GROMACS .gro file of C-alpha atoms in nm:
model
  421
    1MET     CA    1 -20.043  10.281  12.973
    2ALA     CA    2 -20.306  10.531  12.867
    3LEU     CA    3 -20.483  10.485  13.202
    4LEU     CA    4 -20.154  10.522  13.394
    5PHE     CA    5 -20.056  10.850  13.229
    6LEU     CA    6 -20.412  10.982  13.221
    7CYS     CA    7 -20.435  10.936  13.599
    8PHE     CA    8 -20.089  11.088  13.649
    9PHE     CA    9 -20.156  11.408  13.452
   10GLY     CA   10 -20.509  11.429  13.588
   11PHE     CA   11 -20.377  11.430  13.944
   12LEU     CA   12 -20.115  11.689  13.845
   13LEU     CA   13 -20.388  11.919  13.712
   14MET     CA   14 -20.566  11.876  14.045
   15ARG     CA   15 -20.245  12.014  14.207
   16MET     CA   16 -20.172  11.692  14.392
   17PRO     CA   17 -19.803  11.664  14.498
   18VAL     CA   18 -19.607  11.484  14.228
   19GLY     CA   19 -19.506  11.196  14.459
   20PHE     CA   20 -19.870  11.116  14.531
   21CYS     CA   21 -19.953  11.153  14.159
   22MET     CA   22 -19.712  10.873  14.071
   23LEU     CA   23 -19.802  10.645  14.361
   24CYS     CA   24 -20.180  10.683  14.323
   25SER     CA   25 -20.157  10.630  13.946
   26SER     CA   26 -19.956  10.312  14.004
   27ILE     CA   27 -20.209  10.181  14.257
   28ILE     CA   28 -20.505  10.253  14.025
   29TYR     CA   29 -20.324  10.076  13.740
   30SER     CA   30 -20.251   9.770  13.956
   31LEU     CA   31 -20.615   9.748  14.071
   32ALA     CA   32 -20.750   9.790  13.717
   33TYR     CA   33 -20.522   9.537  13.547
   34GLY     CA   34 -20.458   9.278  13.817
   35GLU     CA   35 -20.099   9.380  13.885
   36SER     CA   36 -19.983   9.272  14.232
   37LEU     CA   37 -20.037   9.561  14.473
   38ASN     CA   38 -19.776   9.405  14.701
   39MET     CA   39 -19.522   9.429  14.419
   40ILE     CA   40 -19.605   9.796  14.359
   41MET     CA   41 -19.562   9.884  14.728
   42SER     CA   42 -19.250   9.669  14.752
   43ARG     CA   43 -19.097   9.861  14.461
   44ALA     CA   44 -19.186  10.188  14.630
   45VAL     CA   45 -19.011  10.082  14.952
   46GLN     CA   46 -18.706   9.959  14.760
   47GLY     CA   47 -18.686  10.293  14.580
   48SER     CA   48 -18.568  10.479  14.889
   49SER     CA   49 -18.368  10.206  15.060
   50GLY     CA   50 -18.045  10.225  14.860
   51PHE     CA   51 -17.717  10.307  15.037
   52THR     CA   52 -17.638  10.572  14.774
   53LEU     CA   53 -17.951  10.771  14.863
   54LEU     CA   54 -17.811  10.835  15.212
   55ALA     CA   55 -17.579  11.084  15.043
   56LEU     CA   56 -17.879  11.287  14.932
   57SER     CA   57 -18.001  11.346  15.289
   58PHE     CA   58 -17.657  11.424  15.427
   59PHE     CA   59 -17.572  11.674  15.151
   60ILE     CA   60 -17.903  11.852  15.221
   61LEU     CA   61 -17.812  11.859  15.592
   62ALA     CA   62 -17.461  11.991  15.519
   63GLY     CA   63 -17.604  12.272  15.303
   64ASN     CA   64 -17.853  12.373  15.573
   65ILE     CA   65 -17.581  12.378  15.841
   66MET     CA   66 -17.357  12.595  15.623
   67ASN     CA   67 -17.642  12.835  15.548
   68ARG     CA   68 -17.714  12.875  15.919
   69GLY     CA   69 -17.348  12.876  16.025
   70GLY     CA   70 -17.245  13.191  15.838
   71VAL     CA   71 -17.052  13.011  15.565
   72THR     CA   72 -17.247  13.185  15.290
   73ASP     CA   73 -17.156  13.533  15.425
   74ARG     CA   74 -16.785  13.452  15.427
   75ILE     CA   75 -16.796  13.300  15.077
   76PHE     CA   76 -16.969  13.604  14.926
   77GLY     CA   77 -16.737  13.844  15.112
   78PHE     CA   78 -16.431  13.671  14.969
   79CYS     CA   79 -16.573  13.661  14.614
   80LYS     CA   80 -16.660  14.031  14.636
   81LYS     CA   81 -16.299  14.122  14.722
   82LEU     CA   82 -16.157  13.883  14.465
   83ILE     CA   83 -16.344  14.000  14.153
   84GLY     CA   84 -16.549  14.302  14.269
   85TRP     CA   85 -16.321  14.535  14.070
   86ILE     CA   86 -16.431  14.393  13.732
   87PRO     CA   87 -16.722  14.574  13.556
   88GLY     CA   88 -17.033  14.417  13.707
   89GLY     CA   89 -16.819  14.305  14.002
   90LEU     CA   90 -17.095  14.205  14.241
   91GLY     CA   91 -17.270  14.015  13.963
   92HIS     CA   92 -16.951  13.818  13.903
   93ALA     CA   93 -16.911  13.767  14.279
   94ASN     CA   94 -17.268  13.633  14.281
   95VAL     CA   95 -17.181  13.371  14.019
   96LEU     CA   96 -16.846  13.279  14.175
   97ALA     CA   97 -17.008  13.239  14.518
   98SER     CA   98 -17.259  13.000  14.360
   99VAL     CA   99 -16.973  12.799  14.209
  100ILE     CA  100 -16.808  12.765  14.551
  101PHE     CA  101 -17.132  12.697  14.738
  102ALA     CA  102 -17.225  12.438  14.473
  103GLY     CA  103 -16.928  12.240  14.599
  104MET     CA  104 -17.100  12.218  14.937
  105SER     CA  105 -17.477  12.193  14.895
  106GLY     CA  106 -17.545  12.055  14.545
  107SER     CA  107 -17.888  12.219  14.533
  108ALA     CA  108 -18.024  12.512  14.331
  109VAL     CA  109 -18.292  12.589  14.590
  110ALA     CA  110 -18.036  12.587  14.875
  111ASP     CA  111 -17.816  12.823  14.674
  112ALA     CA  112 -18.101  13.065  14.596
  113GLY     CA  113 -18.236  13.052  14.951
  114GLY     CA  114 -17.901  13.064  15.133
  115LEU     CA  115 -17.687  13.299  14.924
  116GLY     CA  116 -17.979  13.470  14.751
  117ALA     CA  117 -18.084  13.709  15.028
  118ILE     CA  118 -17.723  13.821  15.088
  119GLU     CA  119 -17.641  13.864  14.719
  120ILE     CA  120 -17.959  14.049  14.622
  121LYS     CA  121 -17.928  14.295  14.914
  122ALA     CA  122 -17.560  14.361  14.839
  123MET     CA  123 -17.628  14.426  14.470
  124LYS     CA  124 -17.928  14.651  14.542
  125ASP     CA  125 -17.729  14.855  14.796
  126ASP     CA  126 -17.452  14.893  14.539
  127GLY     CA  127 -17.684  15.045  14.276
  128TYR     CA  128 -17.787  14.744  14.069
  129ASP     CA  129 -18.148  14.710  13.953
  130GLU     CA  130 -18.328  14.460  14.175
  131GLU     CA  131 -18.464  14.275  13.869
  132PHE     CA  132 -18.110  14.222  13.739
  133ALA     CA  133 -17.982  14.117  14.084
  134VAL     CA  134 -18.262  13.862  14.126
  135ALA     CA  135 -18.216  13.726  13.772
  136VAL     CA  136 -17.841  13.678  13.821
  137THR     CA  137 -17.903  13.507  14.156
  138GLY     CA  138 -18.158  13.270  14.001
  139ALA     CA  139 -17.947  13.187  13.696
  140SER     CA  140 -17.631  13.127  13.900
  141SER     CA  141 -17.821  12.891  14.131
  142CYS     CA  142 -17.839  12.650  13.833
  143ILE     CA  143 -17.469  12.584  13.891
  144GLY     CA  144 -17.554  12.411  14.221
  145PRO     CA  145 -17.686  12.082  14.075
  146ILE     CA  146 -17.405  12.062  13.815
  147ILE     CA  147 -17.082  12.113  14.013
  148PRO     CA  148 -17.017  11.830  14.262
  149PRO     CA  149 -17.147  11.724  14.502
  150THR     CA  150 -17.489  11.723  14.338
  151ILE     CA  151 -17.817  11.591  14.475
  152SER     CA  152 -17.956  11.560  14.122
  153GLY     CA  153 -17.643  11.365  14.027
  154VAL     CA  154 -17.706  11.112  14.304
  155VAL     CA  155 -18.067  11.065  14.187
  156TYR     CA  156 -17.953  11.026  13.824
  157CYS     CA  157 -17.701  10.760  13.925
  158VAL     CA  158 -17.966  10.568  14.119
  159ALA     CA  159 -18.192  10.576  13.811
  160SER     CA  160 -17.921  10.489  13.557
  161GLY     CA  161 -17.665  10.279  13.743
  162VAL     CA  162 -17.379  10.521  13.659
  163SER     CA  163 -17.091  10.561  13.907
  164VAL     CA  164 -17.162  10.845  14.151
  165GLY     CA  165 -16.794  10.936  14.172
  166LYS     CA  166 -16.763  10.968  13.793
  167MET     CA  167 -17.090  11.162  13.775
  168PHE     CA  168 -16.961  11.412  14.031
  169ILE     CA  169 -16.637  11.473  13.837
  170ALA     CA  170 -16.826  11.496  13.506
  171GLY     CA  171 -17.007  11.808  13.628
  172VAL     CA  172 -16.696  12.017  13.703
  173LEU     CA  173 -16.618  12.157  13.356
  174PRO     CA  174 -16.984  12.196  13.243
  175GLY     CA  175 -17.050  12.388  13.567
  176CYS     CA  176 -16.755  12.616  13.492
  177CYS     CA  177 -16.885  12.662  13.135
  178LEU     CA  178 -17.223  12.768  13.273
  179ALA     CA  179 -17.055  13.017  13.509
  180ILE     CA  180 -16.835  13.166  13.237
  181THR     CA  181 -17.125  13.224  12.994
  182GLN     CA  182 -17.321  13.398  13.270
  183MET     CA  183 -17.023  13.618  13.362
  184ILE     CA  184 -16.974  13.722  12.998
  185TYR     CA  185 -17.339  13.834  12.986
  186ILE     CA  186 -17.305  14.018  13.320
  187PHE     CA  187 -16.992  14.197  13.196
  188PHE     CA  188 -17.156  14.341  12.884
  189VAL     CA  189 -17.484  14.433  13.057
  190SER     CA  190 -17.293  14.606  13.339
  191LYS     CA  191 -17.086  14.806  13.089
  192LYS     CA  192 -17.400  14.906  12.900
  193ARG     CA  193 -17.593  15.010  13.214
  194ASN     CA  194 -17.286  15.162  13.379
  195TYR     CA  195 -17.321  14.959  13.697
  196PRO     CA  196 -17.063  15.050  13.966
  197ARG     CA  197 -16.726  14.879  13.996
  198HIS     CA  198 -16.514  14.879  14.310
  199ALA     CA  199 -16.147  14.957  14.343
  200PHE     CA  200 -15.930  14.653  14.404
  201ALA     CA  201 -15.933  14.586  14.778
  202GLY     CA  202 -15.559  14.519  14.785
  203PHE     CA  203 -15.372  14.198  14.846
  204ARG     CA  204 -15.369  14.254  15.222
  205ASP     CA  205 -15.749  14.270  15.252
  206LEU     CA  206 -15.789  13.990  14.999
  207GLY     CA  207 -15.551  13.774  15.201
  208LYS     CA  208 -15.743  13.840  15.523
  209SER     CA  209 -16.071  13.751  15.353
  210PHE     CA  210 -15.916  13.435  15.210
  211VAL     CA  211 -15.792  13.324  15.552
  212THR     CA  212 -16.137  13.388  15.704
  213SER     CA  213 -16.318  13.193  15.433
  214PHE     CA  214 -16.049  12.925  15.386
  215PRO     CA  215 -16.226  12.656  15.595
  216ALA     CA  216 -16.539  12.702  15.381
  217LEU     CA  217 -16.338  12.698  15.057
  218LEU     CA  218 -16.175  12.374  15.169
  219THR     CA  219 -16.508  12.188  15.183
  220PRO     CA  220 -16.528  12.090  14.812
  221VAL     CA  221 -16.160  11.987  14.822
  222ILE     CA  222 -16.226  11.754  15.115
  223ILE     CA  223 -16.535  11.602  14.953
  224LEU     CA  224 -16.386  11.546  14.606
  225GLY     CA  225 -16.041  11.462  14.739
  226GLY     CA  226 -16.185  11.186  14.957
  227ILE     CA  227 -16.378  11.039  14.663
  228LEU     CA  228 -16.094  11.060  14.409
  229THR     CA  229 -15.832  10.913  14.642
  230GLY     CA  230 -16.063  10.628  14.738
  231VAL     CA  231 -16.055  10.723  15.106
  232CYS     CA  232 -16.434  10.736  15.113
  233THR     CA  233 -16.736  10.668  14.894
  234PRO     CA  234 -16.964  10.956  14.787
  235THR     CA  235 -17.208  10.853  15.062
  236GLU     CA  236 -16.933  10.857  15.325
  237ALA     CA  237 -16.811  11.191  15.185
  238SER     CA  238 -17.156  11.337  15.250
  239VAL     CA  239 -17.126  11.244  15.619
  240VAL     CA  240 -16.777  11.400  15.630
  241ALA     CA  241 -16.930  11.718  15.480
  242VAL     CA  242 -17.187  11.731  15.763
  243LEU     CA  243 -16.923  11.682  16.034
  244TYR     CA  244 -16.697  11.943  15.875
  245ALA     CA  245 -16.988  12.190  15.846
  246LEU     CA  246 -17.068  12.140  16.216
  247LEU     CA  247 -16.703  12.191  16.308
  248GLN     CA  248 -16.686  12.517  16.110
  249GLY     CA  249 -17.009  12.648  16.260
  250PHE     CA  250 -16.915  12.575  16.621
  251LEU     CA  251 -16.555  12.699  16.593
  252THR     CA  252 -16.667  13.032  16.444
  253ARG     CA  253 -16.954  13.049  16.698
  254ASP     CA  254 -17.200  13.131  16.420
  255LEU     CA  255 -17.381  12.804  16.493
  256LYS     CA  256 -17.542  12.732  16.831
  257LEU     CA  257 -17.669  12.406  16.974
  258LYS     CA  258 -18.017  12.558  16.991
  259ASP     CA  259 -18.009  12.594  16.609
  260LEU     CA  260 -17.974  12.219  16.550
  261PRO     CA  261 -18.339  12.116  16.609
  262SER     CA  262 -18.469  12.363  16.349
  263ILE     CA  263 -18.192  12.263  16.105
  264MET     CA  264 -18.281  11.895  16.147
  265ASP     CA  265 -18.651  11.973  16.102
  266GLU     CA  266 -18.580  12.164  15.779
  267THR     CA  267 -18.353  11.884  15.654
  268LEU     CA  268 -18.600  11.607  15.734
  269THR     CA  269 -18.880  11.794  15.558
  270SER     CA  270 -18.668  11.838  15.242
  271ALA     CA  271 -18.513  11.491  15.248
  272MET     CA  272 -18.838  11.305  15.313
  273SER     CA  273 -19.020  11.485  15.033
  274VAL     CA  274 -18.738  11.398  14.792
  275LEU     CA  275 -18.719  11.034  14.907
  276PHE     CA  276 -19.097  10.996  14.879
  277ILE     CA  277 -19.078  11.120  14.519
  278VAL     CA  278 -18.796  10.872  14.446
  279SER     CA  279 -18.997  10.586  14.607
  280SER     CA  280 -19.314  10.668  14.414
  281ALA     CA  281 -19.119  10.709  14.092
  282ASN     CA  282 -18.964  10.364  14.143
  283ALA     CA  283 -19.311  10.204  14.156
  284PHE     CA  284 -19.424  10.415  13.858
  285GLY     CA  285 -19.109  10.325  13.665
  286TYR     CA  286 -19.157   9.955  13.738
  287ILE     CA  287 -19.489   9.955  13.552
  288ILE     CA  288 -19.340  10.150  13.261
  289THR     CA  289 -19.047   9.906  13.237
  290ALA     CA  290 -19.271   9.599  13.270
  291GLN     CA  291 -19.474   9.725  12.974
  292GLN     CA  292 -19.149   9.769  12.773
  293ILE     CA  293 -19.220  10.137  12.713
  294PRO     CA  294 -18.846  10.232  12.698
  295THR     CA  295 -18.779   9.977  12.424
  296LYS     CA  296 -19.091  10.074  12.227
  297LEU     CA  297 -19.007  10.445  12.260
  298ALA     CA  298 -18.651  10.380  12.143
  299ASN     CA  299 -18.779  10.192  11.836
  300VAL     CA  300 -19.022  10.474  11.747
  301PHE     CA  301 -18.756  10.740  11.806
  302LEU     CA  302 -18.501  10.557  11.592
  303GLY     CA  303 -18.759  10.520  11.318
  304VAL     CA  304 -18.808  10.897  11.304
  305VAL     CA  305 -18.465  11.036  11.400
  306THR     CA  306 -18.148  10.882  11.256
  307ASN     CA  307 -17.899  11.164  11.317
  308LYS     CA  308 -17.724  11.194  11.654
  309ILE     CA  309 -17.711  11.575  11.640
  310VAL     CA  310 -18.085  11.597  11.574
  311ALA     CA  311 -18.154  11.336  11.841
  312LEU     CA  312 -17.971  11.542  12.106
  313LEU     CA  313 -18.160  11.854  12.000
  314VAL     CA  314 -18.498  11.676  12.024
  315ILE     CA  315 -18.409  11.530  12.366
  316ASN     CA  316 -18.302  11.875  12.490
  317ILE     CA  317 -18.629  12.036  12.378
  318PHE     CA  318 -18.828  11.753  12.537
  319LEU     CA  319 -18.639  11.776  12.869
  320LEU     CA  320 -18.673  12.156  12.879
  321LEU     CA  321 -19.049  12.125  12.835
  322VAL     CA  322 -19.068  11.854  13.102
  323GLY     CA  323 -18.864  12.071  13.339
  324MET     CA  324 -19.123  12.346  13.305
  325VAL     CA  325 -19.408  12.131  13.435
  326MET     CA  326 -19.252  11.863  13.657
  327GLU     CA  327 -19.044  11.863  13.975
  328SER     CA  328 -18.680  11.808  13.880
  329LEU     CA  329 -18.594  11.495  14.080
  330ALA     CA  330 -18.920  11.324  13.988
  331ALA     CA  331 -18.853  11.397  13.621
  332LEU     CA  332 -18.507  11.240  13.647
  333VAL     CA  333 -18.630  10.921  13.815
  334ILE     CA  334 -18.914  10.874  13.563
  335LEU     CA  335 -18.744  10.978  13.239
  336VAL     CA  336 -18.390  10.846  13.272
  337PRO     CA  337 -18.483  10.473  13.252
  338ILE     CA  338 -18.713  10.552  12.958
  339LEU     CA  339 -18.450  10.748  12.763
  340MET     CA  340 -18.148  10.525  12.836
  341PRO     CA  341 -18.220  10.283  12.545
  342VAL     CA  342 -18.246  10.584  12.311
  343ILE     CA  343 -17.914  10.737  12.411
  344THR     CA  344 -17.744  10.396  12.410
  345SER     CA  345 -17.857  10.334  12.053
  346PHE     CA  346 -17.693  10.662  11.944
  347GLY     CA  347 -17.371  10.585  12.132
  348ILE     CA  348 -17.411  10.877  12.376
  349ASP     CA  349 -17.202  10.838  12.693
  350PRO     CA  350 -17.429  10.799  13.001
  351LEU     CA  351 -17.210  11.051  13.190
  352HIS     CA  352 -17.258  11.306  12.911
  353PHE     CA  353 -17.630  11.237  12.901
  354GLY     CA  354 -17.650  11.271  13.280
  355VAL     CA  355 -17.510  11.623  13.275
  356ILE     CA  356 -17.739  11.714  12.983
  357CYS     CA  357 -18.040  11.578  13.176
  358ILE     CA  358 -17.955  11.758  13.500
  359LEU     CA  359 -17.881  12.089  13.327
  360ASN     CA  360 -18.209  12.076  13.132
  361ILE     CA  361 -18.418  11.992  13.436
  362THR     CA  362 -18.240  12.258  13.644
  363ILE     CA  363 -18.309  12.525  13.384
  364GLY     CA  364 -18.672  12.420  13.416
  365MET     CA  365 -18.656  12.534  13.781
  366LEU     CA  366 -18.629  12.891  13.646
  367THR     CA  367 -18.950  12.866  13.443
  368PRO     CA  368 -19.318  12.877  13.542
  369PRO     CA  369 -19.541  12.713  13.645
  370VAL     CA  370 -19.339  12.476  13.868
  371GLY     CA  371 -19.007  12.668  13.892
  372MET     CA  372 -18.898  12.614  14.253
  373VAL     CA  373 -18.613  12.866  14.227
  374LEU     CA  374 -18.861  13.135  14.116
  375PHE     CA  375 -19.075  13.070  14.423
  376THR     CA  376 -18.765  13.080  14.645
  377LEU     CA  377 -18.660  13.415  14.496
  378THR     CA  378 -19.002  13.565  14.570
  379ASN     CA  379 -18.933  13.488  14.938
  380VAL     CA  380 -18.590  13.654  14.944
  381SER     CA  381 -18.675  13.961  14.734
  382SER     CA  382 -18.951  14.219  14.710
  383LEU     CA  383 -19.043  14.132  14.350
  384SER     CA  384 -19.353  13.945  14.236
  385PHE     CA  385 -19.338  13.605  14.067
  386GLU     CA  386 -19.433  13.766  13.734
  387LYS     CA  387 -19.157  14.031  13.749
  388ILE     CA  388 -18.895  13.773  13.841
  389THR     CA  389 -19.002  13.550  13.551
  390LYS     CA  390 -18.975  13.841  13.306
  391ALA     CA  391 -18.634  13.948  13.440
  392MET     CA  392 -18.507  13.591  13.410
  393LEU     CA  393 -18.566  13.560  13.034
  394PRO     CA  394 -18.226  13.694  12.908
  395LEU     CA  395 -18.032  13.476  13.152
  396LEU     CA  396 -18.249  13.178  13.059
  397ALA     CA  397 -18.124  13.228  12.702
  398VAL     CA  398 -17.764  13.243  12.832
  399ASN     CA  399 -17.812  12.917  13.024
  400ILE     CA  400 -17.954  12.749  12.712
  401ILE     CA  401 -17.646  12.860  12.515
  402ALA     CA  402 -17.430  12.692  12.781
  403LEU     CA  403 -17.653  12.384  12.755
  404LEU     CA  404 -17.593  12.364  12.378
  405ILE     CA  405 -17.215  12.395  12.430
  406VAL     CA  406 -17.225  12.110  12.684
  407THR     CA  407 -17.450  11.902  12.456
  408TYR     CA  408 -17.238  11.926  12.144
  409CYS     CA  409 -16.897  11.915  12.310
  410PRO     CA  410 -16.895  11.574  12.488
  411PRO     CA  411 -16.526  11.594  12.600
  412LEU     CA  412 -16.625  11.884  12.823
  413THR     CA  413 -16.813  11.628  13.031
  414THR     CA  414 -16.626  11.301  12.976
  415TRP     CA  415 -16.258  11.404  12.962
  416LEU     CA  416 -16.204  11.479  13.332
  417PRO     CA  417 -16.376  11.171  13.484
  418ASN     CA  418 -16.198  10.943  13.235
  419LEU     CA  419 -15.867  11.107  13.324
  420LEU     CA  420 -15.908  11.094  13.702
  421MET     CA  421 -16.110  10.772  13.744
   0.00000   0.00000   0.00000
């Protein structure tokens, strides 16, 4: 095991992509200790061949189509009219737009890249500091992987065996909790800095904006409604989301046939990189499981920590640190099988643990050195990586407060899926 992890972290320090780090480490281990190389490669192939993982690619495609098809503009326009009159109105609209878009894309990077440019420009033009606008955009993008559908949720379910449908529903209330804590912070900061607030647009204008954005707002309802009623599986719902996104784009004429090749290219690049990470992590995880590392770790952990509250705190700190240095989906695939015996021994619900895991890893996307959302924000704003990181610190604290609420209030996660499914 020392050789396996030494190779893995050594390759990481050499800036090798994390998928290759796991696969190369697994191959070196198999050659050094006589493990069947065929078995390692077979596990890697099996890692990306599950039916559930099809949902991952289709949700990425749906998000890209909606970004290109003008859906993000209509969502933000509606949110601006709906709550733009509250102190810090555009900041609240930023968060609410992320909540709605989360129900379509399930990705923090897609949220920051798609809505980010629109939101940051609108807030700057309205008199908000660019640092504050960028920080709010980054923090609100964390809602994407929590509220269903969620790409991270699909990966967690593949790694843990939890129902994808239940996992999707489990993220609804924690996602709302995250949004509310961010909006409370935005309200007080906006009052203190005297940021502008707009007059209420009136019910007539609000109604017009609602009608224009209604097809986009209907997307999460169609996805979750199909899953909850049993009409379709989560994987089939992802295909429905793609078809519905295409229909919206073509009917509004914001999407052209000539856009499809570039959308497919962008989707394939994202999906293949994710699936390669999942495949490599499956081979890596096979070695870890074969050496009974999860069981041994659970025994050591239980020997040191006997209190459930302390155990959750230690796991949170560990996952936050991992999220700072490792790509989010790779971290989920590697760590979830290792930590499952620990959480089972403390009687923690796998659904609850799943949301905790995803929220921790997503917060890590807002921290250097690997924070993908930070790099995305540098592309859609004029700020440097260092300035964005500094501006993000207060909202990082807000997100961690939401994380603690979710961690120590299990019904927030488990009540809704148990009620509906």
